[in-house]
């Protein structure tokens, strides 16, 4: 968290508008179970906690630059995930395997959805999108640890059926740059963040690479009370780890009227 704070401070010190943030760091089966110095399971730390902390640190600048966007790469692994309110750090899971990966990706989507809802309530012109790239032969697959049973098939399947990164990045680029998406950061039911990427049964086909949109499949992703609870607990834990003063959405109230939607 110290390195994330230092990075955010450098960005803010530039004094430039910030109208796009893309969170794309990720871990997948790449090391045995381990806790970070802040007490987070390492996959949770990278896939969720680092993104949430960075987003909050930059949030006021993003709101000021509106219309702006926040895009985060999630994963179809959310289908198998579970939000464990008693252990959002993942410290009690005792593994950094597949289930931990899926839990971290679902947690990220749930938090992003609540972020979008709260931004809209505050009148901020910020669109939040989640994306899943499909099964991609990126550098991520070169780092899998073969001590995980899924590591070997995941590694070799990436060389046979996975998408080239050229196709894998398109859902993220679409969410980040397409002009038609401005103002569309809520789903049709006005809850949650839109989710872009190839339809799940077709996630390794390049023909369906970026414009498909649909809800997350995990039912927990659509639980409004759970989203609110995750938001509150995430902020509490971040302040416990990083110290008081972690930004929330209060900065939205200080944005000039010209920077807000009606």
mmCIF file of N, CA and C in Angstrom, residues 10 13 20 34 45 52 56 64 73 85 93 106-108 122 150 170 173 175 178 193 218 222 250 262:
data_model
loop_
_atom_site.group_PDB
_atom_site.id
_atom_site.type_symbol
_atom_site.label_atom_id
_atom_site.label_comp_id
_atom_site.label_asym_id
_atom_site.label_seq_id
_atom_site.Cartn_x
_atom_site.Cartn_y
_atom_site.Cartn_z
ATOM 1 N N UNK A 10 2.530 10.952 -6.777
ATOM 2 C CA UNK A 10 3.264 11.472 -7.949
ATOM 3 C C UNK A 10 2.295 11.912 -9.047
ATOM 4 N N UNK A 13 0.562 15.120 -7.984
ATOM 5 C CA UNK A 13 1.483 16.258 -7.968
ATOM 6 C C UNK A 13 1.675 16.866 -9.347
ATOM 7 N N UNK A 20 -9.266 9.254 -17.173
ATOM 8 C CA UNK A 20 -9.337 7.816 -17.435
ATOM 9 C C UNK A 20 -8.382 7.071 -16.508
ATOM 10 N N UNK A 34 0.710 -16.705 0.445
ATOM 11 C CA UNK A 34 1.581 -15.783 1.161
ATOM 12 C C UNK A 34 0.807 -14.500 1.461
ATOM 13 N N UNK A 45 -4.558 -8.991 -2.805
ATOM 14 C CA UNK A 45 -3.876 -7.695 -2.728
ATOM 15 C C UNK A 45 -3.739 -7.055 -4.102
ATOM 16 N N UNK A 52 -8.553 -0.917 -5.554
ATOM 17 C CA UNK A 52 -9.507 -0.124 -4.791
ATOM 18 C C UNK A 52 -8.815 1.070 -4.136
ATOM 19 N N UNK A 56 -9.500 5.084 -5.067
ATOM 20 C CA UNK A 56 -9.964 6.047 -4.073
ATOM 21 C C UNK A 56 -8.996 7.229 -3.945
ATOM 22 N N UNK A 64 -13.279 15.531 -10.824
ATOM 23 C CA UNK A 64 -13.079 16.900 -11.316
ATOM 24 C C UNK A 64 -12.955 16.956 -12.829
ATOM 25 N N UNK A 73 -10.252 -4.545 -15.247
ATOM 26 C CA UNK A 73 -10.299 -5.893 -15.799
ATOM 27 C C UNK A 73 -10.690 -6.855 -14.685
ATOM 28 N N UNK A 85 -17.388 -12.062 3.742
ATOM 29 C CA UNK A 85 -17.365 -10.828 4.497
ATOM 30 C C UNK A 85 -16.478 -10.914 5.736
ATOM 31 N N UNK A 93 -7.890 -17.918 3.891
ATOM 32 C CA UNK A 93 -8.146 -18.940 2.881
ATOM 33 C C UNK A 93 -7.046 -19.985 2.830
ATOM 34 N N UNK A 106 -14.514 -11.564 -8.126
ATOM 35 C CA UNK A 106 -15.899 -11.248 -7.773
ATOM 36 C C UNK A 106 -15.923 -10.047 -6.831
ATOM 37 N N UNK A 107 -15.037 -10.033 -5.861
ATOM 38 C CA UNK A 107 -14.973 -8.924 -4.913
ATOM 39 C C UNK A 107 -14.737 -7.609 -5.639
ATOM 40 N N UNK A 108 -13.862 -7.638 -6.631
ATOM 41 C CA UNK A 108 -13.584 -6.431 -7.408
ATOM 42 C C UNK A 108 -14.833 -5.946 -8.130
ATOM 43 N N UNK A 122 -24.037 10.886 -6.154
ATOM 44 C CA UNK A 122 -23.335 12.131 -5.835
ATOM 45 C C UNK A 122 -23.379 13.123 -6.982
ATOM 46 N N UNK A 150 -4.296 -26.931 -11.438
ATOM 47 C CA UNK A 150 -4.771 -26.292 -12.666
ATOM 48 C C UNK A 150 -3.649 -25.616 -13.439
ATOM 49 N N UNK A 170 -9.104 -5.824 -26.277
ATOM 50 C CA UNK A 170 -10.103 -4.983 -26.948
ATOM 51 C C UNK A 170 -11.316 -4.655 -26.102
ATOM 52 N N UNK A 173 -10.142 -1.663 -24.103
ATOM 53 C CA UNK A 173 -10.027 -0.465 -24.938
ATOM 54 C C UNK A 173 -11.407 0.072 -25.331
ATOM 55 N N UNK A 175 -14.224 -0.231 -23.572
ATOM 56 C CA UNK A 175 -14.817 0.407 -22.394
ATOM 57 C C UNK A 175 -14.136 1.736 -22.079
ATOM 58 N N UNK A 178 -14.656 4.159 -26.230
ATOM 59 C CA UNK A 178 -15.761 4.323 -27.172
ATOM 60 C C UNK A 178 -16.679 5.466 -26.755
ATOM 61 N N UNK A 193 -22.215 -2.155 -12.334
ATOM 62 C CA UNK A 193 -21.404 -1.621 -13.422
ATOM 63 C C UNK A 193 -21.569 -2.483 -14.665
ATOM 64 N N UNK A 218 -22.506 -14.466 -11.345
ATOM 65 C CA UNK A 218 -22.579 -14.827 -9.935
ATOM 66 C C UNK A 218 -23.711 -14.038 -9.256
ATOM 67 N N UNK A 222 -25.163 -9.163 -7.673
ATOM 68 C CA UNK A 222 -26.364 -8.346 -7.817
ATOM 69 C C UNK A 222 -27.096 -8.136 -6.493
ATOM 70 N N UNK A 250 -16.794 11.915 -0.432
ATOM 71 C CA UNK A 250 -17.078 13.273 0.020
ATOM 72 C C UNK A 250 -16.529 14.316 -0.946
ATOM 73 N N UNK A 262 -26.629 16.673 -14.464
ATOM 74 C CA UNK A 262 -27.853 17.229 -13.888
ATOM 75 C C UNK A 262 -28.474 16.138 -13.082
#
